[in-house]
Structure formats: C-alpha cells, structure tokens
Amino acid sequence: MSTSLLEAPGRKPEKADNRVGGGLMDPRRMLTSLPDALRKLNPATMWRNPVMFIVQIGAAFTTVLAVLTPSLFAWAIVVWLWLTVVFANLAEAVAEGRGKAQAATLRAAKRDTTARRLASPDDHARWDTVGAPELKRGDHVIVEAGEIIPGDGDVVDGIASVDESAITGESAPVIRESGGDRSAVTGGTKVLSDRIIVKITQKPGESFVDRMIALVEGANRQKTPNEIALNILLAALTIIFLVATATMQPLAIYSKSANPGVPDSLALTSDGVTGIVLVSLIVCLIPTTIGALLSAIGIAGMDRLVQRNVLAMSGRAVEAAGDVSTLLLDKTGTITLGNRQAGEFVPIRGVTEEELAKAAQLSSLADETPEGRSIVIYAKQRYGLREREPGELAHAEWVPFTAQTRMSGVDLDGREIRKGAATAVMKWVRDHGGHPTDEVGDLVDGISAGGGTPLVVAEKGRVLGVVHLKDVVKEGVRERFDEMRRMGIRTVMITGDNPLTARAIAEEAGVDDFLAEATPEDKLALIRKEQEGGRLVAMTGDGTNDAPALAQSDVGVAMNTGTSAAKEAGNMVDLDSNPTKLIEIVEIGKQLLITRGALTTFSIANDVAKYFAIIPAMFAAVYPGLDALNIMRLASPQSAILAAVIFNALVIIALIPLALRGVRYRPSSASKLLSRNLYLYGLGGIVVPFVGIKLIDLLIQFLPGMS
C-alpha cells in the first residue's frame, strides 16, 4: 500500500480490506458495541471521566426520586439521563470496536509457530525446535521458504523474499537481506524464497504485532498532555456549574416565598427546585458533549494512523505530530523520484540534437539502469526515435559499465559509441586520437552547477554532446510544501548531495531550507538547534545511523524496512516504508487537535443555548421579566426541561461520526483556523440547540404532564 505524496487525509479512499467494515454509523457496529457500552457503566470505569461520572450519579439519584414520586415527567427524565450516559460510553465503545476489528486481522497473523533455534550463532548445522514464545532476545533462528518468521529480528545471514501482507496489507513481497538498512523482519510474516538466519531482537510477549494489537485495541492508550489538561478544564467547569446550580435552590425558595400567589409546578415548588429538575439542570449545563466524545476522539486519531499503516507507539506521538513546526525530509524518494532521468540533450557546435539523441539512445539500449532506460524513452518521445529490432543489433558488441571505466557503450557496424562520466569519456576520446574542446567542459560545469548530472556521449575520436540527467522532483510536491508553509510548518530537505545540487533541488521543490552533505551528527545537531527555539521537529529514517536523530525528534517515523535500532528509536513505524507518509502523519495530528478544539467549542456554545431554554422556563412564572429571554417560546417548564435533556443526549449520538472521522482539515494559519472554529462550531453550537430543543418541545408538549 504505497501512498502518493498528493494523497492527504480526507482525499485518500479508505483501504479496501477487512480491517474496518461498514460505515461510521453502521447499525451492526452500533449493536456489537452496545454490550461494551453497558459494561462501561461500572462506576470503577466511569470515574475516569469526571463529567460523565457526575451524569451517572445524577441518573441514579433521579431514578430513586422517580420511584418515590413517580410521574411521566420524572421517568422520562430518568430514561434520557441514563441514555446520555450510555450514548457517551457508546461513542468510546464504537471507537474501540474499530480497533478491535483491526486487532482481529493482526491476530490472524499470529500463529502457533515453531522455530529452529541455532545452538550457536556460528554453527548453522546444529539446531533444536522450540515454540516461538520460548525465544529470547539474542537467539538465532533458521527460516526457509514457506516458513513463518517466529519473532521480530534482524537478518544476519542470507537474503529472502518475504510476504508481509499479514502486517501491511500489501500483497507484493519485499526483499530482506543481511547488512544495510533492509534487514529487519517482523514476526508472523512468511518467507517465500531462499533461506535466512534471523537474530531475535524482541522480548517474549513484546513483539511488534503484540504491541500493535494492544495499541489498536486501546489497551495501552495513555491520555496525552493536552487531553489531560482538557479533562482538568472540563472537571473545573463541572464544579463551577455544580456550585452555580446549588445556589439556585435558596434562590428558588426565596422567590416562591416572595410570590406566594404563583402556583407550584413540577419544576418549582415552595420547597425550591425539585431534585429531578435540579439534576436535569446540572446535566444540561455541564460540558457533557465534549466529555462524552473526548476519549473517542483520541482513539479515532490513532485509528486513522493505523488505517494508513502507521503504528504510533503512544498517543503523545500523534498529538505531537499536530504541533510540529519543522519537518526534516530526505531528498531521495521523498522530494524526488530517486532515479535521475534524462531531461535534455545538449550537443556541441557542429552536432545536431537528433544526431546526439540517436547516439545516446544506441549506447543505452543494453543499459538496464533507470538512467539508461530514461535516455531511450526520452529520445523516443522527444525525437520520435524508435528502438532497434533485435535483428539489427545481432552483431553489436555491448560495453558494460564498470566502476573502473565509468562508462558504457556499443560497437556496431564499425561505429564505437561511449557515454559516461566526463573525465572518463574525454580520456577515451584522446586515446582514440580526438581532441575534446573547452566547450565540453563548459557544458559539463554548467549542468553540474544547476544540480544535474552530465553524461558525455562520444563517437570514436570526437565528442557529440552531453546528456543532462535531472533528479526529478515529484509532481505536486511544491504545492504540498506551500500548504505546509500556510500551516506554519518549516520544511528542511536533507541530502548527501553537494551544496550546489542541493540548492537547485531545494529551489525547484520549494522547501524552506536544506542540509547538504548531511552526516548523522549533522542531523542530530540540526534537530537540537530547531528544538532550542521551542519548535517540535518531525523526521523519517530507516538506518541505524538515523537512530540518534529519530530518538531526538519529537515525532520520529521509522520505516518498517529499516533496522531494529531505527524502529526502537522512533515513536512511530510506517509499515509501508513510504517516507512521504510523514506529511500525512502531521496532517492527521493536526486533524486530531482541530477536531478536539471544534467539538469543545461546540459543546460550550451548546451550554450557553441551554440557559435560554431552562432558566427562563423555570423562573418566568415568579419573575415575568425573564419571559423576554424565552426566545424559543417553549410550551411549559416541564416540556422545556425534558426537551433540553433529550437534545443533550441526542447530540452526542449525532456527533459520534464527526468525532471518529475528524473535522476536515484545510491547511491555513492558526488565526484562520480559530476564526473558522468560532464561526462554524461556536455559532453553530448556539443555533443548533435553539432549533433542536424547539422541535423536540413541539413533539412532546402534548404529552400528559407537560403543561
């Protein structure tokens, strides 16, 4: 499952596998999550969410009051208060249920696997058979074609094709080999060919799949610092509203004594506000909406990463991604395609472009490198040159490229054509009696200064011109970096190229800065320098030499194809090993923060609107002046209170899809995002309750006891 740089959250279709079935509000998922929601009613679980714990206590208290003084109004309030608690738990249960569906797929990858453990790392002839759970860190195992890799580790000997579809969902096999940065293998994957020796790097029960299952199920999901801070704020608001509501009791008693002619009602008696109304008032005024959805938002954020084959080791990493202000991106494979391609034929004086193109194409017909193939294709597309038929080349003598000669070519029908590094080809021309002009050197220097790679083409005794190979920047990458800039994110390109080449690519791609001829120490120093200014830094890496920088980064994304050291150092692992995924990760993190902020704004605005529904309805009889605040013109205090309680419960269900899917993210500045939040979710949070409560009031006003 490779991901294009242009595919961002909200634009990319969901992956068509069995990890997540049905829509966000699939009735089957709701039904399967309902038992979990009911189990969460256990007070030992509920107390972790202070807002909803208060609602549960209020629901239990009103149940007792309804039993002692039964009425339709009382029992209606009881039912809807309990539904409010269940709906809140259902939001979290649905979010966790999506993770459990993904975990089921991952568990299918875990089998009762046996392993052939070597008696000694140096002796491949003696081994014993043990169960995979018995393997310890440092053990060496033999895995051959058709066998399951018993645990996470590094290939220390051999090379093999490995099927990782059980983990990544990608059907195409990958190559794993000893040495280099593609040595890491994952337990539960299958060797398709050859034979490898794997050194186990995991502890029993702590494999990659084990950790992934625990994370997607939510078992190891710790609350992030921002989430904890928001929980504290919600708890503080709840306490404030509790105190404010408690003061209404003596106010109500005084009001009734000062106006003895006003008849008692279900909402207001001579003894003050009735207990059921008091609890209803508390539940409607405290921030129940965001309190109910907060946990689901966090779980859904990690779920969105898993859907894109990214494993976050903690919720903190997801949240940190939303606050990242500097992105460090490798040039090759991330910003550029990674293969230099022919972009221009530059002939010397006296040679036509078509003549140069024919010679370059002929010398490249047997060149299977990406550069050689690009020369053949470019000559065909630009000049209409066809490839030669096999019969035409029957007598051709191909000259392969070697590190010693640094050139390749062909001898055909008395012609000798060579292409390669400038110094090597010009020496070959001199050795054959030719005299390269200064013009060739100027062309080579000009292409090199512009960030390109020059290949000189010559025919025995004379130079024909230069092929300009370009490191092609991916289509659309400049627009994506412009989006990053609008988000306030600084992009830095990291490359081993010389400064001239790096500058040319950086200007074409539109990055803010670049680090040329980068070493591991240079990367680490750059990250620390960025962090000194209070900025959060994200980067990708796959090699052992990237481990220090990944560990230092606030968001370190290790490639699944990389070494175990890199995966241990990072706080995220990209199962697709796609370096461009870092941009998506940042957008998912920002989407998480924006969703949380939007629903918090909506929830608090909701509470403001409910004041106008309940307070005027309760006290308008004793204070007629308050009737001016009864904007909705609700039928009675009873219908107003019940309508507000019903709306308070239903709005949670209505917002579950938004909490799970996330608010659509559009790259823009923080001030614009805040303005959009206030207009859309602040204003909407005030208007929606007015409409919703009024509609519910119209439906229930004719019920017995509502007048």
XYZ file of C-alpha atoms in Angstrom:
707
model
C 0.000 0.000 0.000
C 2.145 2.838 -1.165
C 0.852 6.329 -0.599
C 1.250 9.176 -3.011
C 2.600 12.437 -1.739
C -0.540 14.061 -3.047
C -2.865 11.845 -1.032
C -3.762 13.508 2.247
C -6.347 12.748 4.936
C -9.764 13.446 3.563
C -8.605 12.899 -0.035
C -7.500 9.306 0.115
C -10.042 6.482 -0.126
C -10.111 4.016 2.705
C -8.188 0.875 2.052
C -10.375 -1.938 0.794
C -9.531 -4.616 3.315
C -11.276 -6.322 6.186
C -9.830 -4.214 8.942
C -12.707 -1.783 9.156
C -16.085 -2.876 7.945
C -19.115 -0.696 7.423
C -19.605 2.981 7.791
C -19.071 5.124 10.844
C -22.679 4.629 11.962
C -23.118 1.087 10.667
C -26.038 -0.355 12.723
C -24.187 -3.638 13.060
C -21.217 -1.895 14.626
C -23.502 0.054 16.945
C -25.200 -3.161 18.068
C -21.934 -5.037 18.581
C -20.549 -2.086 20.568
C -23.642 -1.756 22.787
C -22.640 -4.535 25.247
C -19.258 -2.832 25.730
C -21.040 0.482 26.332
C -23.224 -1.124 29.016
C -20.195 -2.742 30.671
C -18.605 0.688 30.913
C -21.433 1.753 33.266
C -19.350 0.202 36.054
C -18.518 3.129 38.405
C -14.934 1.828 38.628
C -14.660 2.663 34.912
C -16.854 5.768 34.835
C -14.897 7.725 37.455
C -12.058 8.166 34.949
C -14.372 10.535 33.062
C -15.435 13.071 35.746
C -18.094 14.787 33.624
C -19.950 11.615 32.690
C -19.474 10.218 36.206
C -21.461 13.194 37.519
C -24.168 12.441 34.936
C -24.290 8.804 36.070
C -24.646 9.827 39.708
C -27.415 12.230 38.708
C -29.176 9.471 36.718
C -29.033 7.123 39.717
C -30.349 9.856 42.039
C -33.268 10.725 39.755
C -34.117 7.015 39.477
C -34.577 6.895 43.256
C -36.701 10.072 43.188
C -38.840 8.700 40.350
C -39.512 5.530 42.345
C -40.534 7.572 45.411
C -42.675 10.119 43.491
C -43.499 8.570 40.142
C -44.736 10.619 37.187
C -44.372 10.534 33.414
C -42.133 13.590 33.555
C -39.877 12.024 36.212
C -39.489 8.714 34.406
C -38.903 10.440 31.058
C -36.042 12.423 32.640
C -34.632 9.216 34.191
C -34.671 7.343 30.883
C -32.980 10.130 28.954
C -30.330 10.708 31.622
C -29.369 7.045 31.505
C -29.373 7.182 27.715
C -26.997 10.153 27.911
C -24.522 8.018 29.862
C -24.963 5.024 27.540
C -24.544 7.194 24.430
C -21.320 8.626 25.853
C -19.997 5.122 26.502
C -21.198 4.042 23.059
C -19.028 6.698 21.396
C -15.927 5.272 23.084
C -17.052 1.667 22.506
C -17.561 2.254 18.768
C -14.099 3.825 18.504
C -12.568 0.901 20.393
C -14.616 -1.548 18.325
C -12.976 -0.317 15.137
C -9.605 -1.001 16.758
C -10.717 -4.493 17.813
C -11.700 -5.269 14.224
C -8.189 -4.310 13.152
C -6.697 -6.332 16.016
C -8.610 -9.409 14.847
C -6.856 -9.167 11.493
C -3.496 -8.808 13.213
C -4.172 -11.782 15.483
C -4.754 -13.862 12.375
C -1.078 -13.201 11.613
C -0.067 -14.737 14.943
C 0.089 -18.498 14.812
C 1.387 -21.306 16.961
C 4.740 -21.082 15.254
C 7.748 -23.238 15.972
C 11.296 -22.084 15.433
C 14.583 -23.780 14.594
C 16.925 -22.193 17.133
C 20.655 -22.473 16.468
C 22.782 -23.925 19.235
C 25.465 -21.375 18.316
C 25.319 -18.306 16.038
C 28.422 -19.578 14.213
C 27.232 -23.170 13.818
C 24.379 -23.376 11.300
C 24.335 -27.173 11.293
C 23.090 -27.762 14.855
C 19.669 -26.515 15.920
C 16.696 -27.532 18.065
C 12.961 -26.954 17.602
C 11.220 -24.694 20.146
C 7.952 -22.787 20.324
C 8.098 -19.172 19.196
C 7.090 -17.870 22.680
C 10.224 -19.529 24.113
C 12.582 -17.424 22.027
C 14.661 -14.860 23.864
C 16.408 -11.745 22.700
C 19.703 -12.690 21.069
C 18.617 -16.134 19.849
C 19.407 -17.038 16.229
C 16.852 -18.971 14.162
C 16.800 -20.514 10.686
C 13.843 -19.657 8.451
C 13.402 -21.185 4.986
C 10.922 -20.798 2.134
C 7.339 -21.486 3.209
C 8.045 -20.937 6.918
C 6.711 -18.242 9.244
C 9.245 -15.916 10.848
C 8.813 -16.696 14.575
C 9.678 -13.293 16.014
C 10.902 -9.765 15.361
C 14.554 -9.573 14.480
C 17.311 -8.718 12.018
C 18.589 -10.849 9.148
C 22.231 -11.604 9.918
C 22.859 -14.048 7.088
C 21.266 -14.620 3.687
C 18.656 -12.905 1.548
C 14.997 -13.825 1.037
C 11.683 -12.661 -0.392
C 9.189 -12.077 2.436
C 5.388 -11.827 2.357
C 4.376 -9.069 4.823
C 0.719 -8.850 3.739
C -0.494 -10.027 7.159
C 1.041 -6.893 8.685
C 0.964 -4.247 5.961
C -1.911 -5.470 3.804
C 0.386 -5.148 0.771
C 0.413 -8.297 -1.357
C 3.714 -7.609 -3.131
C 6.639 -9.421 -1.430
C 9.663 -7.497 -0.195
C 13.353 -8.356 -0.075
C 15.092 -8.728 3.281
C 18.853 -9.233 3.472
C 21.701 -9.107 5.929
C 23.570 -5.851 6.282
C 22.323 -2.450 5.181
C 19.018 -0.880 6.120
C 16.639 -3.618 4.909
C 17.478 -6.292 7.426
C 14.553 -6.032 9.861
C 11.846 -8.707 9.769
C 8.567 -8.953 11.683
C 7.201 -11.998 13.476
C 4.172 -13.524 11.744
C 5.400 -12.761 8.212
C 6.242 -15.529 5.750
C 9.452 -16.312 3.868
C 8.651 -17.048 0.217
C 12.093 -17.967 -1.104
C 15.624 -18.838 -0.061
C 16.948 -19.152 3.494
C 17.862 -16.603 6.137
C 19.297 -16.562 9.646
C 17.401 -14.161 11.931
C 18.672 -12.732 15.203
C 15.717 -12.220 17.568
C 15.547 -8.682 18.958
C 12.261 -8.871 20.923
C 11.383 -9.985 24.427
C 8.667 -12.672 24.793
C 5.203 -11.080 24.563
C 6.603 -7.761 23.337
C 6.692 -8.403 19.621
C 5.769 -5.799 17.071
C 2.394 -7.466 16.461
C 1.714 -7.772 20.218
C 2.316 -4.069 20.723
C 0.249 -3.156 17.683
C -2.717 -5.244 18.887
C -2.595 -3.617 22.334
C -2.442 -0.142 20.804
C -5.268 -0.515 18.295
C -7.490 -2.080 20.971
C -6.866 0.931 23.182
C -5.417 -1.163 25.990
C -2.190 0.842 26.052
C -3.633 4.202 25.054
C -2.454 6.729 27.583
C -4.033 10.156 27.684
C -1.934 12.844 26.090
C -0.875 16.003 27.980
C -3.362 18.174 26.069
C -6.129 15.650 26.693
C -5.317 15.577 30.413
C -5.317 19.391 30.510
C -8.697 19.486 28.775
C -10.078 16.911 31.220
C -8.956 19.141 34.092
C -10.672 22.125 32.451
C -13.893 20.146 31.980
C -13.759 18.966 35.594
C -13.274 22.560 36.751
C -16.223 23.738 34.639
C -18.334 20.919 36.081
C -17.513 22.009 39.637
C -18.345 25.618 38.784
C -21.729 24.618 37.323
C -22.427 22.381 40.323
C -21.872 25.317 42.669
C -23.879 27.654 40.424
C -26.768 25.188 40.257
C -26.710 24.650 44.012
C -27.228 28.397 44.548
C -30.493 28.186 42.602
C -32.131 26.200 45.402
C -32.129 29.012 48.005
C -32.961 31.494 45.213
C -35.982 29.409 44.230
C -37.193 29.117 47.847
C -36.894 32.871 48.325
C -38.645 33.549 45.015
C -41.627 31.371 45.956
C -41.915 32.926 49.415
C -41.825 36.407 47.883
C -44.516 35.442 45.359
C -46.940 33.182 47.269
C -49.640 33.592 44.606
C -47.664 31.685 41.995
C -48.864 28.046 41.817
C -46.433 25.169 42.342
C -45.240 23.235 39.286
C -43.169 20.142 38.614
C -40.191 22.442 38.132
C -40.619 24.872 41.023
C -42.337 24.334 44.391
C -42.437 26.141 47.697
C -39.573 23.882 48.757
C -37.444 25.158 45.895
C -36.342 23.434 42.722
C -37.344 19.774 42.632
C -34.495 17.244 42.744
C -35.188 15.870 39.275
C -35.173 19.357 37.740
C -32.008 20.251 39.632
C -30.180 17.204 38.268
C -31.511 17.916 34.758
C -30.214 21.467 35.010
C -26.762 20.268 36.079
C -26.545 17.690 33.281
C -27.606 20.191 30.624
C -25.220 22.907 31.759
C -22.006 20.938 32.341
C -19.940 20.143 29.175
C -21.382 16.672 28.625
C -20.956 16.706 24.831
C -17.173 17.025 24.750
C -16.889 14.967 27.946
C -18.664 12.121 26.168
C -16.630 12.345 22.957
C -13.149 13.243 24.223
C -11.883 9.673 24.599
C -13.404 8.630 21.257
C -11.580 11.499 19.504
C -8.215 10.290 20.852
C -8.850 6.651 19.950
C -10.045 7.633 16.466
C -6.854 9.649 15.890
C -4.716 6.559 16.445
C -7.174 4.538 14.372
C -6.726 6.900 11.408
C -2.976 6.303 11.567
C -3.435 2.530 11.668
C -5.708 2.744 8.619
C -2.758 4.311 6.820
C -0.443 1.559 8.068
C 1.340 3.714 10.653
C 1.868 2.371 14.162
C 2.123 5.088 16.809
C 3.851 3.884 19.955
C 1.811 6.342 22.037
C -0.994 8.862 21.775
C 1.555 11.532 22.654
C 3.265 10.960 19.319
C 0.006 11.562 17.422
C -0.664 14.751 19.334
C 2.920 15.948 18.929
C 2.525 15.478 15.168
C -0.249 18.069 15.250
C 2.054 20.600 16.913
C 5.089 20.005 14.676
C 6.631 23.181 13.298
C 9.686 21.740 11.470
C 9.757 18.805 9.040
C 13.050 17.152 8.118
C 12.645 15.284 4.830
C 15.107 13.123 2.909
C 15.512 14.257 -0.665
C 15.691 10.880 -2.400
C 12.368 9.068 -2.545
C 10.535 11.781 -0.644
C 11.035 15.017 -2.558
C 12.477 13.476 -5.712
C 11.650 10.231 -7.508
C 15.052 8.874 -6.553
C 16.171 7.999 -10.086
C 17.854 10.602 -12.249
C 16.191 10.824 -15.648
C 17.207 12.267 -18.990
C 15.836 15.772 -19.381
C 17.835 17.310 -22.217
C 20.327 16.508 -24.987
C 22.924 19.303 -25.278
C 25.062 18.930 -28.449
C 28.342 20.745 -29.088
C 28.766 23.056 -32.090
C 28.557 21.205 -35.385
C 26.382 18.380 -34.000
C 22.578 18.319 -34.229
C 20.361 17.350 -31.308
C 18.933 14.442 -33.317
C 22.418 13.100 -34.081
C 23.299 13.247 -30.367
C 19.947 11.647 -29.422
C 20.491 8.728 -31.844
C 23.968 8.041 -30.469
C 22.825 8.328 -26.851
C 19.882 6.011 -27.481
C 22.009 3.429 -29.295
C 24.590 3.368 -26.484
C 21.787 2.909 -23.902
C 19.791 0.072 -25.465
C 21.522 -2.539 -23.311
C 21.698 -0.270 -20.237
C 19.092 -1.581 -17.772
C 19.716 1.130 -15.173
C 16.884 3.661 -14.617
C 19.122 6.354 -16.135
C 19.812 4.274 -19.238
C 16.150 3.419 -19.761
C 15.198 7.078 -19.343
C 17.610 8.063 -22.160
C 15.976 5.551 -24.526
C 12.469 6.731 -23.593
C 13.354 10.445 -23.790
C 14.919 10.039 -27.247
C 11.836 8.171 -28.437
C 9.365 10.713 -27.027
C 11.272 13.873 -27.917
C 12.617 12.944 -31.357
C 10.405 10.043 -32.392
C 13.344 7.623 -32.463
C 12.284 4.013 -32.423
C 14.023 1.249 -30.544
C 16.059 -1.111 -32.705
C 14.796 -4.546 -33.655
C 16.773 -7.488 -32.214
C 17.978 -8.447 -35.713
C 19.520 -5.023 -36.253
C 21.688 -5.474 -33.177
C 22.743 -9.066 -33.822
C 26.366 -8.067 -34.357
C 26.513 -5.402 -31.653
C 29.212 -5.682 -29.002
C 27.948 -4.112 -25.814
C 30.395 -2.459 -23.433
C 29.027 -2.712 -19.888
C 29.551 -0.057 -17.268
C 32.243 -0.758 -14.674
C 33.495 1.214 -11.731
C 36.935 1.247 -13.305
C 35.972 2.611 -16.750
C 32.969 4.686 -15.526
C 31.369 4.464 -18.967
C 29.399 2.086 -21.181
C 28.509 1.865 -24.848
C 28.337 -0.211 -28.024
C 30.466 -1.208 -31.022
C 28.247 -1.709 -34.080
C 28.932 -1.676 -37.822
C 32.311 -0.026 -37.394
C 30.981 2.641 -35.003
C 32.246 2.944 -31.437
C 29.954 4.950 -29.137
C 30.545 5.609 -25.462
C 28.660 7.506 -22.767
C 29.617 8.098 -19.135
C 31.459 10.381 -16.734
C 33.016 13.410 -18.422
C 36.636 12.725 -17.456
C 36.428 9.041 -18.462
C 34.815 9.676 -21.861
C 37.141 12.569 -22.750
C 40.157 10.425 -21.864
C 38.763 7.700 -24.144
C 38.386 10.288 -26.955
C 42.008 11.417 -26.533
C 43.199 7.800 -26.520
C 41.492 7.418 -29.900
C 43.147 10.462 -31.428
C 40.466 13.032 -30.719
C 40.786 16.484 -29.169
C 37.874 17.497 -26.871
C 37.210 21.231 -26.951
C 36.767 23.545 -23.961
C 33.093 23.749 -24.914
C 32.547 20.268 -23.465
C 33.974 21.315 -20.091
C 31.759 24.401 -20.009
C 28.633 22.308 -20.724
C 29.567 19.800 -18.014
C 30.260 22.542 -15.445
C 27.002 24.334 -16.266
C 24.888 21.211 -15.816
C 26.656 20.310 -12.556
C 26.190 23.826 -11.192
C 22.462 23.566 -11.901
C 22.135 20.415 -9.804
C 22.104 17.978 -12.736
C 24.310 15.033 -13.665
C 26.173 15.291 -17.019
C 26.826 12.202 -19.152
C 29.166 12.851 -22.069
C 28.412 10.999 -25.322
C 31.221 10.425 -27.815
C 31.869 8.543 -31.022
C 35.376 7.365 -31.758
C 37.591 10.401 -31.973
C 35.050 13.136 -31.216
C 32.608 14.298 -28.523
C 28.971 14.656 -29.649
C 27.495 16.388 -26.612
C 26.143 15.917 -23.126
C 23.051 14.210 -21.741
C 21.542 16.218 -18.877
C 20.232 13.852 -16.181
C 17.883 15.514 -13.730
C 16.888 14.427 -10.232
C 13.176 14.746 -10.921
C 11.089 16.436 -8.249
C 7.800 14.645 -7.642
C 4.763 16.161 -9.269
C 2.725 18.300 -6.885
C 5.399 18.394 -4.185
C 5.832 22.165 -4.398
C 2.109 22.694 -3.797
C 2.257 20.420 -0.740
C 5.161 22.409 0.689
C 3.197 25.596 0.068
C 0.427 24.042 2.165
C 2.945 23.253 4.909
C 4.064 26.870 4.863
C 0.469 28.078 5.249
C 0.199 25.772 8.243
C 3.230 27.475 9.780
C 5.489 24.447 9.235
C 9.083 24.906 8.104
C 10.418 22.240 5.720
C 14.095 21.244 5.592
C 15.495 18.926 2.903
C 18.294 16.584 3.979
C 20.628 15.181 1.332
C 24.105 13.808 0.844
C 24.471 15.810 -2.380
C 26.889 18.698 -2.721
C 25.566 22.160 -1.816
C 25.139 23.264 -5.456
C 22.952 20.280 -6.348
C 21.080 20.516 -3.055
C 20.325 24.216 -3.594
C 18.981 23.598 -7.108
C 16.641 20.809 -5.927
C 15.547 22.832 -2.889
C 14.599 25.809 -5.048
C 12.678 23.635 -7.510
C 10.827 21.760 -4.750
C 10.059 24.897 -2.757
C 11.462 23.793 0.631
C 12.410 26.459 3.156
C 15.943 25.230 3.821
C 18.304 22.343 3.104
C 21.157 20.463 4.734
C 23.722 19.250 2.168
C 26.373 16.538 2.626
C 24.498 15.541 5.778
C 26.048 13.156 8.323
C 24.262 11.595 11.328
C 25.945 14.170 13.542
C 24.728 16.989 11.297
C 21.123 15.739 11.506
C 21.274 15.497 15.297
C 22.776 18.981 15.600
C 20.083 20.438 13.307
C 17.262 18.855 15.338
C 18.670 20.173 18.617
C 19.079 23.638 17.134
C 15.438 23.653 15.998
C 14.226 22.413 19.379
C 16.130 25.129 21.240
C 13.693 27.629 19.764
C 10.748 25.764 21.265
C 9.802 24.107 17.990
C 8.705 20.487 17.635
C 10.581 18.511 14.985
C 9.495 15.506 12.906
C 11.709 13.344 10.697
C 11.861 9.950 8.991
C 14.675 7.413 8.936
C 15.430 3.757 8.322
C 19.047 3.092 9.149
C 20.998 2.528 12.351
C 22.781 5.821 11.664
C 19.360 7.547 11.781
C 18.555 6.186 15.264
C 20.069 9.091 17.283
C 18.159 11.687 15.246
C 14.908 9.663 15.416
C 15.238 9.399 19.188
C 15.892 13.145 19.496
C 12.942 14.125 17.258
C 9.565 14.858 18.791
C 7.999 12.725 16.049
C 10.383 10.085 14.722
C 8.899 7.912 11.969
C 10.921 4.756 11.333
C 10.494 2.750 8.153
C 9.332 -0.843 8.587
C 12.043 -1.922 6.145
C 14.648 -0.293 8.354
C 16.775 -1.698 11.121
C 15.514 -2.670 14.559
C 17.602 0.158 16.037
C 15.710 2.711 13.938
C 12.305 1.242 14.872
C 13.190 1.205 18.566
C 14.414 4.821 18.430
C 11.339 6.256 16.678
C 7.913 6.704 18.232
C 6.083 5.708 15.030
C 6.656 2.960 12.472
C 5.433 3.243 8.879
C 4.545 -0.277 7.767
C 4.581 0.813 4.120
C 8.086 2.298 4.454
C 6.970 5.352 2.495
C 8.981 8.454 3.507
C 6.274 10.805 2.201
C 3.887 9.439 4.855
C 5.380 11.935 7.320
C 3.357 14.731 5.717
C 0.155 12.725 6.155
C 1.051 11.985 9.778
C 1.407 15.700 10.514
C -1.975 16.389 8.897
C -3.629 13.590 10.911
C -2.149 15.044 14.110
C -3.455 18.491 13.231
C -6.842 16.995 12.358
C -6.959 15.399 15.821
C -6.237 18.705 17.568
C -8.691 20.610 15.374
C -11.440 18.037 15.958
C -10.948 18.255 19.704
C -10.994 22.045 19.598
C -14.045 22.187 17.319
C -16.142 19.856 19.473
C -15.060 21.636 22.660
C -16.194 24.929 21.138
C -19.487 23.351 20.045
C -20.064 21.822 23.493
C -19.507 25.040 25.440
C -21.660 27.007 22.971
C -24.382 24.374 23.473
C -24.396 25.100 27.191
C -24.990 28.793 26.545
C -28.047 27.994 24.419
C -29.474 25.662 27.067
C -29.529 28.524 29.560
C -32.138 30.198 27.383
C -34.195 27.019 27.323
C -34.248 26.082 31.000
C -33.704 29.154 33.223
C -36.463 31.355 31.724
C -38.864 28.403 31.682
C -38.236 27.707 35.365
C -38.429 31.235 36.763
C -40.654 33.115 34.303
C -43.712 32.430 36.485
C -42.217 34.215 39.521
C -40.183 36.739 37.530
C -42.288 37.669 34.468
C -39.458 39.832 33.128
C -37.493 36.648 32.353
C -40.111 35.737 29.763
C -38.259 38.031 27.355
C -35.383 35.521 27.448
C -37.695 32.667 26.500
C -36.678 33.161 22.870
C -37.841 29.712 21.814
C -41.314 30.269 23.332
C -41.333 26.788 24.847
C -44.703 25.397 25.929
C -44.045 24.880 29.636
C -41.246 24.489 32.193
C -41.717 20.704 32.061
C -41.501 20.433 28.267
C -38.566 22.873 28.210
C -36.554 20.822 30.712
C -37.358 17.479 29.104
C -36.628 18.843 25.595
C -33.233 20.117 26.768
C -32.372 16.738 28.362
C -33.423 14.830 25.222
C -31.440 17.157 22.974
C -28.427 16.828 25.284
C -28.481 13.038 24.784
C -29.225 13.009 21.054
C -26.498 15.497 20.151
C -23.889 13.018 21.461
C -25.107 10.335 19.055
C -25.242 12.871 16.223
C -21.610 13.900 16.789
C -20.103 10.381 17.048
C -19.399 10.192 13.266
C -17.661 13.578 13.364
C -15.572 12.527 16.376
C -14.492 9.299 14.649
C -13.950 10.719 11.171
C -12.477 14.010 12.361
C -13.135 17.562 11.281
C -11.973 18.098 7.715
C -8.574 19.738 7.785
C -7.678 22.577 5.448
C -4.118 23.954 5.552
C -4.248 27.512 6.880
C -2.828 29.711 9.610
C -3.728 29.302 13.274
C -5.723 32.550 13.302
C -7.845 31.437 10.332
C -8.451 28.057 11.938
C -9.566 29.770 15.148
C -11.908 32.081 13.251
C -13.391 29.143 11.352
C -13.848 27.224 14.598
C -15.660 30.109 16.238
C -17.923 30.830 13.269
C -18.767 27.244 12.355
C -18.750 25.409 15.683
C -19.204 28.310 18.081
C -22.086 29.939 16.253
C -23.388 26.528 15.184
C -23.241 25.331 18.767
C -25.553 28.189 19.759
C -28.006 27.930 16.843
C -28.412 24.132 16.700
C -29.764 23.757 20.278
C -32.317 26.522 19.689
C -33.650 24.658 16.659
C -33.341 21.180 18.158
C -34.895 21.962 21.535
C -37.780 23.841 19.903
C -38.553 20.901 17.582
C -38.462 18.425 20.462
C -40.683 20.739 22.521
C -43.253 20.801 19.708
C -43.297 16.997 19.684
C -43.645 16.431 23.445
C -45.760 19.389 24.594
C -48.997 17.437 24.257
C -47.830 14.520 26.404
C -49.516 14.162 29.837
C -47.845 16.294 32.493
C -46.115 18.612 30.015
C -48.469 21.550 30.520
